């Protein structure tokens, strides 16, 4: 497939997106890297109303055409300069080949088993289950998919090792990546150390200060850590610029399911091992499927890793939990799917946090890895067709959920994953007794201990020995 027709150069001539050709899109081009998309579709013909008629048909059609169009419904695509088209075509070709190459798949399976430590447990959280039972002792059964037990302490290594192997096959010797919470940075640095590749990790200075533990670990793993002014969104832009400056030698290793095609599809595919294992383990444990899947949503890699295997199982609810921050109505949040509008950023069309002029609005979350102003185009699609439910959790709710899991189960989750755990307080009372709920515990919370302890100290009036 040639991506030329999907480049930014041709963006204005994209065909009408409405099935009846009654919708036009107006593109405003502000000074920012992104631009705002304004639809003049009449209220009687909203996308949700049009697309909810046959969810499975839409999902199947999207999957069948993904490698030809690079799009999930109206989302995704390739909005990049002409100079990147050839490189992205090469990446797409290599990725497509590796998906069906027994040798690559065998090497990857070995690395996931022997290096990453898969499969990860599907753990029955008995005390957490009991905590959410009602006065009659009824409630759902809560299971944790323990991605925090992976090498490196998060789900990020699943994708990092796979993409690093792919980059080496393409003859690239130098990897560049951006990270916020540092989990993708650690995973990428570890993968590069294993495969004898150069590694440069770019972080915003705000995140370097907040995640000093992971910064030191990346350096010990042999990575060069470059600090730039800003946060994760700025680091991503800088990483892409560094990649574009040396396309023949460098490889941009995306850790998030965003960006131009095929980046979102690659990350989803390499993370889908989470859901595949969950299906197998659920069958072994109770002879069926989960009833509800819950995952935090920043850009979407861990959520899609869990959801993708079950996206066609309409009897399985998919619940994504975004960061409501400190004020979801006042702009201090990272709830892109709940509060965002459609636009183009970092090479793809998706929901974004932006103002009326199309300027990107800075996100906020106590879970640093959730601080991104965009979101996966695939999750945007699943939200619009009604397949994925989107909820939010505040900073305080996530901090309390972290402490609760520590006390009840002896497990310290990342603050990102704690947003998913926080939603259990609202969800469990609505579910029939015995419902099987799987929460993706996508990362380990060592990096967040100081933040959580400070919060608990403030709640307890300064008593350091009181954690809850």
Coordinates of C-alpha atoms in Angstrom, one line a residue:
X1 CA 0.0 0.0 0.0
X2 CA 1.2 3.5 -0.8
X3 CA 0.5 6.1 2.0
X4 CA 0.9 9.1 -0.3
X5 CA -2.8 9.6 -0.8
X6 CA -3.2 10.0 3.0
X7 CA -0.5 12.5 3.6
X8 CA -1.1 16.0 5.0
X9 CA -0.4 17.4 1.5
X10 CA -3.6 15.8 0.3
X11 CA -5.6 16.2 3.5
X12 CA -8.0 18.9 2.2
X13 CA -9.1 16.7 -0.6
X14 CA -10.2 13.8 1.6
X15 CA -13.6 12.5 0.5
X16 CA -16.7 13.3 2.4
X17 CA -17.0 11.1 5.5
X18 CA -20.7 10.8 5.6
X19 CA -22.1 7.7 3.9
X20 CA -24.6 9.9 2.0
X21 CA -21.9 12.5 1.1
X22 CA -23.8 15.1 3.0
X23 CA -21.0 16.1 5.3
X24 CA -18.2 18.4 4.7
X25 CA -15.2 19.1 6.9
X26 CA -13.7 22.5 7.4
X27 CA -10.0 22.6 8.3
X28 CA -8.7 25.5 10.3
X29 CA -5.0 25.8 10.2
X30 CA -3.7 27.7 13.3
X31 CA -0.1 28.2 14.1
X32 CA 0.1 25.1 16.2
X33 CA 1.2 21.8 14.8
X34 CA -2.4 20.4 14.9
X35 CA -5.5 21.8 13.3
X36 CA -9.1 21.8 14.3
X37 CA -11.8 19.8 12.5
X38 CA -15.3 21.3 12.4
X39 CA -18.1 19.2 11.1
X40 CA -21.3 20.8 9.7
X41 CA -23.3 17.6 9.9
X42 CA -26.9 18.2 10.9
X43 CA -27.9 17.1 14.4
X44 CA -30.3 14.6 13.0
X45 CA -27.4 12.6 11.4
X46 CA -24.8 12.3 14.2
X47 CA -22.0 9.8 13.8
X48 CA -23.2 7.9 16.8
X49 CA -26.7 7.5 15.4
X50 CA -25.3 6.5 12.0
X51 CA -22.7 4.0 13.2
X52 CA -24.5 2.2 16.0
X53 CA -26.8 0.3 13.6
X54 CA -24.3 -2.6 13.3
X55 CA -21.3 -2.4 15.6
X56 CA -19.8 -5.7 14.6
X57 CA -20.1 -4.9 10.9
X58 CA -18.3 -1.6 11.4
X59 CA -15.5 -3.2 13.4
X60 CA -15.0 -5.9 10.8
X61 CA -15.0 -3.5 7.9
X62 CA -12.5 -1.3 9.7
X63 CA -10.2 -4.3 10.4
X64 CA -10.4 -5.5 6.8
X65 CA -9.5 -2.1 5.3
X66 CA -7.0 -0.9 8.0
X67 CA -3.9 -1.8 6.1
X68 CA -5.3 -0.1 2.9
X69 CA -6.7 3.1 4.5
X70 CA -4.8 3.4 7.8
X71 CA -8.0 4.5 9.4
X72 CA -10.4 3.4 12.1
X73 CA -13.7 4.7 10.7
X74 CA -13.0 8.4 10.3
X75 CA -10.1 8.4 12.7
X76 CA -6.4 7.7 12.2
X77 CA -4.8 8.2 8.8
X78 CA -1.4 9.6 7.8
X79 CA -1.2 13.4 8.2
X80 CA 2.6 13.9 7.8
X81 CA 5.1 15.7 5.6
X82 CA 5.9 14.1 2.3
X83 CA 9.4 13.3 3.6
X84 CA 8.0 10.7 6.0
X85 CA 5.8 8.8 3.5
X86 CA 8.5 6.5 2.1
X87 CA 9.8 5.7 5.6
X88 CA 6.3 4.9 6.8
X89 CA 5.6 2.7 3.8
X90 CA 8.8 0.7 4.6
X91 CA 7.6 0.4 8.2
X92 CA 4.2 -0.8 7.1
X93 CA 5.7 -3.3 4.7
X94 CA 8.0 -4.8 7.4
X95 CA 5.3 -4.8 10.0
X96 CA 2.9 -6.6 7.7
X97 CA 5.6 -9.2 6.8
X98 CA 6.5 -9.8 10.5
X99 CA 2.9 -10.4 11.4
X100 CA 2.9 -13.6 9.3
X101 CA 6.6 -14.5 9.5
X102 CA 7.0 -17.7 11.6
X103 CA 10.6 -16.9 12.4
X104 CA 9.9 -13.4 13.7
X105 CA 6.9 -14.7 15.7
X106 CA 8.9 -17.5 17.1
X107 CA 11.7 -15.1 18.3
X108 CA 9.1 -12.8 19.7
X109 CA 7.3 -15.5 21.6
X110 CA 10.6 -16.7 23.1
X111 CA 11.5 -13.1 24.2
X112 CA 8.1 -12.6 25.7
X113 CA 8.4 -15.8 27.7
X114 CA 12.1 -15.8 28.7
X115 CA 12.9 -12.1 28.9
X116 CA 9.6 -10.3 29.6
X117 CA 8.3 -13.1 31.9
X118 CA 5.0 -13.9 30.2
X119 CA 2.4 -15.0 30.7
X120 CA 1.4 -12.7 33.5
X121 CA -1.1 -14.0 36.2
X122 CA -4.8 -13.4 36.2
X123 CA -5.0 -12.8 39.9
X124 CA -8.2 -13.2 41.9
X125 CA -8.3 -10.2 44.3
X126 CA -10.2 -11.8 47.2
X127 CA -10.0 -9.0 49.7
X128 CA -10.7 -6.3 47.1
X129 CA -13.7 -8.4 46.0
X130 CA -14.9 -8.6 49.6
X131 CA -14.4 -4.9 50.1
X132 CA -16.9 -4.0 47.4
X133 CA -19.6 -6.5 48.4
X134 CA -22.9 -5.1 49.6
X135 CA -24.5 -5.6 53.0
X136 CA -25.9 -8.9 51.8
X137 CA -22.4 -10.2 50.9
X138 CA -23.1 -9.9 47.1
X139 CA -20.9 -8.4 44.5
X140 CA -18.8 -9.1 41.4
X141 CA -15.5 -11.1 41.5
X142 CA -12.5 -8.9 40.8
X143 CA -9.5 -10.2 38.9
X144 CA -6.3 -8.3 38.1
X145 CA -4.3 -8.9 35.0
X146 CA -0.8 -8.5 36.5
X147 CA 1.1 -6.6 33.9
X148 CA 3.0 -5.0 36.7
X149 CA 5.0 -8.2 37.0
X150 CA 6.5 -7.9 33.6
X151 CA 10.3 -7.2 33.3
X152 CA 10.5 -3.4 33.8
X153 CA 7.4 -3.3 35.8
X154 CA 4.8 -2.4 33.2
X155 CA 3.0 -3.6 30.0
X156 CA 5.3 -1.3 27.9
X157 CA 7.9 -4.0 27.4
X158 CA 5.5 -6.1 25.3
X159 CA 5.6 -3.5 22.5
X160 CA 9.1 -2.2 23.1
X161 CA 10.8 -5.6 22.6
X162 CA 8.8 -6.4 19.5
X163 CA 9.4 -3.0 17.9
X164 CA 13.1 -3.1 18.7
X165 CA 13.3 -6.5 17.1
X166 CA 11.5 -5.1 14.0
X167 CA 13.8 -2.1 13.9
X168 CA 16.9 -4.3 13.9
X169 CA 15.5 -6.4 11.0
X170 CA 15.1 -3.1 9.1
X171 CA 18.8 -2.3 9.6
X172 CA 18.3 0.5 12.1
X173 CA 20.9 0.7 14.8
X174 CA 19.6 3.7 16.9
X175 CA 16.3 3.9 18.7
X176 CA 14.7 7.2 19.8
X177 CA 11.6 7.2 22.0
X178 CA 9.6 9.6 24.2
X179 CA 8.3 8.9 27.6
X180 CA 6.3 10.6 30.3
X181 CA 6.0 8.4 33.4
X182 CA 9.3 6.7 32.3
X183 CA 7.8 3.2 32.0
X184 CA 8.1 3.2 28.2
X185 CA 11.6 4.7 28.5
X186 CA 12.7 1.9 30.8
X187 CA 11.2 -0.8 28.6
X188 CA 12.8 0.7 25.5
X189 CA 16.2 1.1 27.2
X190 CA 16.0 -2.6 28.4
X191 CA 15.1 -3.8 24.9
X192 CA 17.9 -1.9 23.3
X193 CA 20.4 -3.2 25.9
X194 CA 19.3 -6.8 25.1
X195 CA 19.6 -6.2 21.3
X196 CA 22.8 -4.2 21.4
X197 CA 21.2 -1.0 20.0
X198 CA 21.8 2.7 20.7
X199 CA 19.0 4.3 22.7
X200 CA 17.9 7.9 23.2
X201 CA 15.0 8.6 25.5
X202 CA 13.5 12.1 25.4
X203 CA 11.6 13.4 28.4
X204 CA 10.0 16.8 29.4
X205 CA 11.8 18.5 32.2
X206 CA 8.6 18.4 34.2
X207 CA 8.6 14.6 34.0
X208 CA 12.3 14.2 34.7
X209 CA 11.8 16.0 38.0
X210 CA 8.8 13.8 38.9
X211 CA 10.2 10.5 37.7
X212 CA 13.8 10.6 38.9
X213 CA 13.8 6.9 39.8
X214 CA 13.0 5.8 36.2
X215 CA 15.5 8.4 34.8
X216 CA 18.3 6.8 36.8
X217 CA 17.2 3.3 35.7
X218 CA 17.2 4.3 32.0
X219 CA 20.7 5.6 32.3
X220 CA 21.9 2.4 34.1
X221 CA 20.4 0.4 31.2
X222 CA 22.6 2.4 28.8
X223 CA 20.2 4.9 27.4
X224 CA 21.0 8.6 26.8
X225 CA 18.2 10.6 28.5
X226 CA 17.6 14.0 26.9
X227 CA 15.6 16.5 28.9
X228 CA 13.6 19.2 27.0
X229 CA 11.3 21.9 28.2
X230 CA 7.7 20.7 28.7
X231 CA 6.0 17.4 29.3
X232 CA 5.3 14.2 27.4
X233 CA 3.5 15.8 24.5
X234 CA 6.6 18.1 23.9
X235 CA 8.9 15.1 24.3
X236 CA 6.9 13.2 21.6
X237 CA 7.2 16.1 19.2
X238 CA 11.0 16.3 19.8
X239 CA 11.5 12.5 19.4
X240 CA 9.7 12.7 16.0
X241 CA 11.9 15.6 15.0
X242 CA 15.0 13.7 15.9
X243 CA 13.8 10.6 14.0
X244 CA 13.0 12.7 10.9
X245 CA 16.5 14.2 11.0
X246 CA 18.1 10.7 10.4
X247 CA 15.6 8.4 8.8
X248 CA 18.2 6.1 7.4
X249 CA 19.7 5.2 10.7
X250 CA 17.2 5.9 13.4
X251 CA 13.9 4.3 14.4
X252 CA 11.1 6.0 16.3
X253 CA 9.8 3.5 18.8
X254 CA 6.2 4.6 19.6
X255 CA 5.0 3.4 23.0
X256 CA 1.5 4.8 22.6
X257 CA -1.3 3.8 20.2
X258 CA -1.2 7.2 18.5
X259 CA 0.5 8.8 15.5
X260 CA 0.4 8.1 11.8
X261 CA -0.4 4.6 10.4
X262 CA 0.9 2.0 11.0
X263 CA 2.1 3.2 14.5
X264 CA -1.4 2.7 16.3
X265 CA -1.9 -0.7 14.7
X266 CA 1.6 -1.9 15.6
X267 CA 1.3 -0.9 19.3
X268 CA -2.1 -2.4 19.5
X269 CA -1.0 -5.7 17.9
X270 CA 2.1 -6.0 20.1
X271 CA 0.1 -5.3 23.2
X272 CA -2.8 -7.6 22.3
X273 CA -1.0 -10.5 24.1
X274 CA -2.6 -9.1 27.2
X275 CA -6.1 -9.9 26.1
X276 CA -5.2 -13.2 24.4
X277 CA -3.8 -14.4 27.7
X278 CA -6.8 -13.1 29.6
X279 CA -9.2 -15.1 27.4
X280 CA -7.2 -18.3 27.9
X281 CA -6.8 -17.8 31.6
X282 CA -10.5 -17.0 32.2
X283 CA -11.4 -20.2 30.4
X284 CA -9.0 -22.1 32.7
X285 CA -10.3 -20.4 35.9
X286 CA -14.0 -20.4 35.4
X287 CA -14.7 -21.8 32.0
X288 CA -15.9 -18.7 30.3
X289 CA -15.1 -15.1 29.3
X290 CA -14.8 -12.0 31.5
X291 CA -18.0 -10.0 31.8
X292 CA -16.4 -6.7 32.2
X293 CA -12.9 -5.4 31.3
X294 CA -11.6 -2.2 32.9
X295 CA -8.4 -0.3 31.9
X296 CA -7.1 3.2 32.3
X297 CA -6.9 5.4 29.2
X298 CA -4.2 7.9 28.5
X299 CA -3.2 7.4 24.9
X300 CA -4.6 3.8 24.9
X301 CA -1.9 1.2 24.7
X302 CA -2.8 -0.8 27.8
X303 CA -6.6 -0.5 27.2
X304 CA -6.3 -1.8 23.6
X305 CA -4.0 -4.5 24.8
X306 CA -6.7 -5.9 27.0
X307 CA -9.7 -4.9 24.8
X308 CA -8.7 -6.0 21.3
X309 CA -9.1 -9.7 21.9
X310 CA -12.7 -9.2 23.0
X311 CA -13.8 -6.3 20.8
X312 CA -16.1 -8.6 18.8
X313 CA -17.6 -10.2 22.0
X314 CA -20.5 -7.9 22.4
X315 CA -21.4 -9.6 25.7
X316 CA -18.1 -8.4 27.2
X317 CA -18.2 -4.7 28.4
X318 CA -15.2 -2.6 27.6
X319 CA -14.7 0.2 30.1
X320 CA -12.0 2.8 29.7
X321 CA -11.2 5.2 32.6
X322 CA -9.7 8.5 31.8
X323 CA -8.0 11.0 34.2
X324 CA -10.4 13.6 35.5
X325 CA -7.5 15.4 37.2
X326 CA -8.5 18.0 39.7
X327 CA -11.3 19.7 37.8
X328 CA -12.7 18.0 34.7
X329 CA -15.0 21.0 34.0
X330 CA -12.2 23.5 34.6
X331 CA -9.6 22.1 32.1
X332 CA -7.1 20.5 34.6
X333 CA -7.6 16.9 33.4
X334 CA -6.6 14.4 30.7
X335 CA -10.1 13.2 29.8
X336 CA -9.7 13.4 26.0
X337 CA -12.5 11.0 25.0
X338 CA -14.9 12.5 27.6
X339 CA -14.2 16.2 26.9
X340 CA -12.1 16.4 23.7
X341 CA -13.0 17.4 20.1
X342 CA -11.8 16.0 16.8
X343 CA -8.6 17.3 15.3
X344 CA -5.3 16.2 13.9
X345 CA -2.2 15.9 16.1
X346 CA 1.1 14.0 15.7
X347 CA 0.1 12.7 12.3
X348 CA -3.5 11.3 12.9
X349 CA -7.1 12.4 13.3
X350 CA -8.5 11.7 16.7
X351 CA -10.1 13.3 19.8
X352 CA -7.9 16.1 21.2
X353 CA -7.9 18.5 24.1
X354 CA -7.9 21.8 22.3
X355 CA -9.3 25.3 22.5
X356 CA -11.6 27.1 20.0
X357 CA -8.6 28.1 17.9
X358 CA -7.3 24.5 17.6
X359 CA -4.5 25.2 20.1
X360 CA -3.6 22.1 22.1
X361 CA -4.6 22.4 25.8
X362 CA -2.1 21.0 28.3
X363 CA -3.4 17.9 30.0
X364 CA -3.1 17.1 33.7
X365 CA -3.1 13.9 35.8
X366 CA -1.5 12.7 38.9
X367 CA -0.7 9.6 36.8
X368 CA 2.0 11.1 34.6
X369 CA 1.6 8.5 31.9
X370 CA -2.0 9.6 31.3
X371 CA -0.9 13.2 30.5
X372 CA -1.3 13.3 26.7
X373 CA -3.7 15.7 24.9
X374 CA -4.8 13.1 22.3
X375 CA -5.9 9.4 22.3
X376 CA -5.7 6.3 20.2
X377 CA -7.7 6.7 17.0
X378 CA -9.0 3.2 17.5
X379 CA -10.4 4.0 20.9
X380 CA -11.9 7.1 19.4
X381 CA -13.7 4.8 16.9
X382 CA -14.8 2.3 19.5
X383 CA -16.2 5.2 21.7
X384 CA -18.1 6.7 18.8
X385 CA -19.8 3.4 17.7
X386 CA -20.7 2.7 21.3
X387 CA -18.5 -0.4 21.7
X388 CA -16.3 1.1 24.5
X389 CA -17.7 2.9 27.6
X390 CA -15.7 5.9 28.8
X391 CA -15.6 7.0 32.5
X392 CA -13.3 9.2 34.5
X393 CA -11.6 9.2 37.9
X394 CA -10.1 12.1 39.7
X395 CA -6.6 12.5 41.1
X396 CA -7.8 11.9 44.6
X397 CA -9.8 8.8 43.7
X398 CA -6.8 7.3 42.0
X399 CA -4.5 8.1 44.9
X400 CA -7.0 6.5 47.3
X401 CA -7.4 3.4 45.0
X402 CA -3.6 3.0 45.0
X403 CA -3.5 3.0 48.8
X404 CA -6.5 0.6 49.0
X405 CA -4.9 -2.0 46.8
X406 CA -1.7 -1.8 48.8
X407 CA -3.5 -2.4 52.1
X408 CA -5.9 -5.1 50.9
X409 CA -3.8 -7.1 48.5
X410 CA -0.2 -6.1 49.1
X411 CA 0.1 -4.9 45.5
X412 CA 1.3 -1.4 44.6
X413 CA -0.2 -0.4 41.3
X414 CA 1.0 2.5 39.1
X415 CA -1.1 5.6 39.5
X416 CA -2.1 5.3 35.9
X417 CA -3.7 1.8 36.6
X418 CA -5.1 3.2 39.8
X419 CA -7.6 5.2 37.8
X420 CA -9.1 1.9 36.5
X421 CA -9.1 0.6 40.1
X422 CA -10.8 3.7 41.3
X423 CA -13.8 3.2 39.0
X424 CA -14.6 -0.1 40.8
X425 CA -16.2 2.0 43.6
X426 CA -18.8 3.2 41.2
X427 CA -19.0 0.1 39.0
X428 CA -19.4 -2.8 41.5
X429 CA -22.7 -1.7 43.0
X430 CA -24.3 -1.8 39.6
X431 CA -23.2 -5.4 38.7
X432 CA -25.0 -8.7 39.5
X433 CA -23.3 -10.9 42.1
X434 CA -20.7 -13.2 40.6
X435 CA -20.0 -10.9 37.6
X436 CA -16.4 -11.5 36.5
X437 CA -14.5 -8.2 36.3
X438 CA -10.9 -8.0 35.0
X439 CA -8.9 -4.9 35.7
X440 CA -5.6 -4.3 33.8
X441 CA -3.0 -3.6 36.5
X442 CA -0.8 -2.2 33.8
X443 CA 2.2 -1.1 35.8
X444 CA 4.0 -1.2 39.2
X445 CA 3.7 1.8 41.5
X446 CA 7.2 2.1 42.9
X447 CA 7.7 5.3 41.0
X448 CA 4.6 6.8 42.7
X449 CA 5.2 6.0 46.3
X450 CA 6.3 9.4 47.4
X451 CA 3.3 11.1 45.7
X452 CA 0.9 8.7 47.3
X453 CA 2.5 8.8 50.7
X454 CA 2.4 12.6 50.6
X455 CA -1.3 12.5 49.8
X456 CA -2.0 10.1 52.6
X457 CA 0.0 12.2 55.0
X458 CA -2.1 15.3 54.2
X459 CA -5.3 13.3 54.7
X460 CA -4.2 12.0 58.1
X461 CA -3.1 15.4 59.3
X462 CA 0.6 14.9 59.0
X463 CA 0.9 11.5 60.7
X464 CA 3.6 9.7 58.7
X465 CA 2.8 6.3 60.2
X466 CA -0.8 6.4 59.0
X467 CA -1.2 5.1 55.4
X468 CA -4.9 4.8 55.3

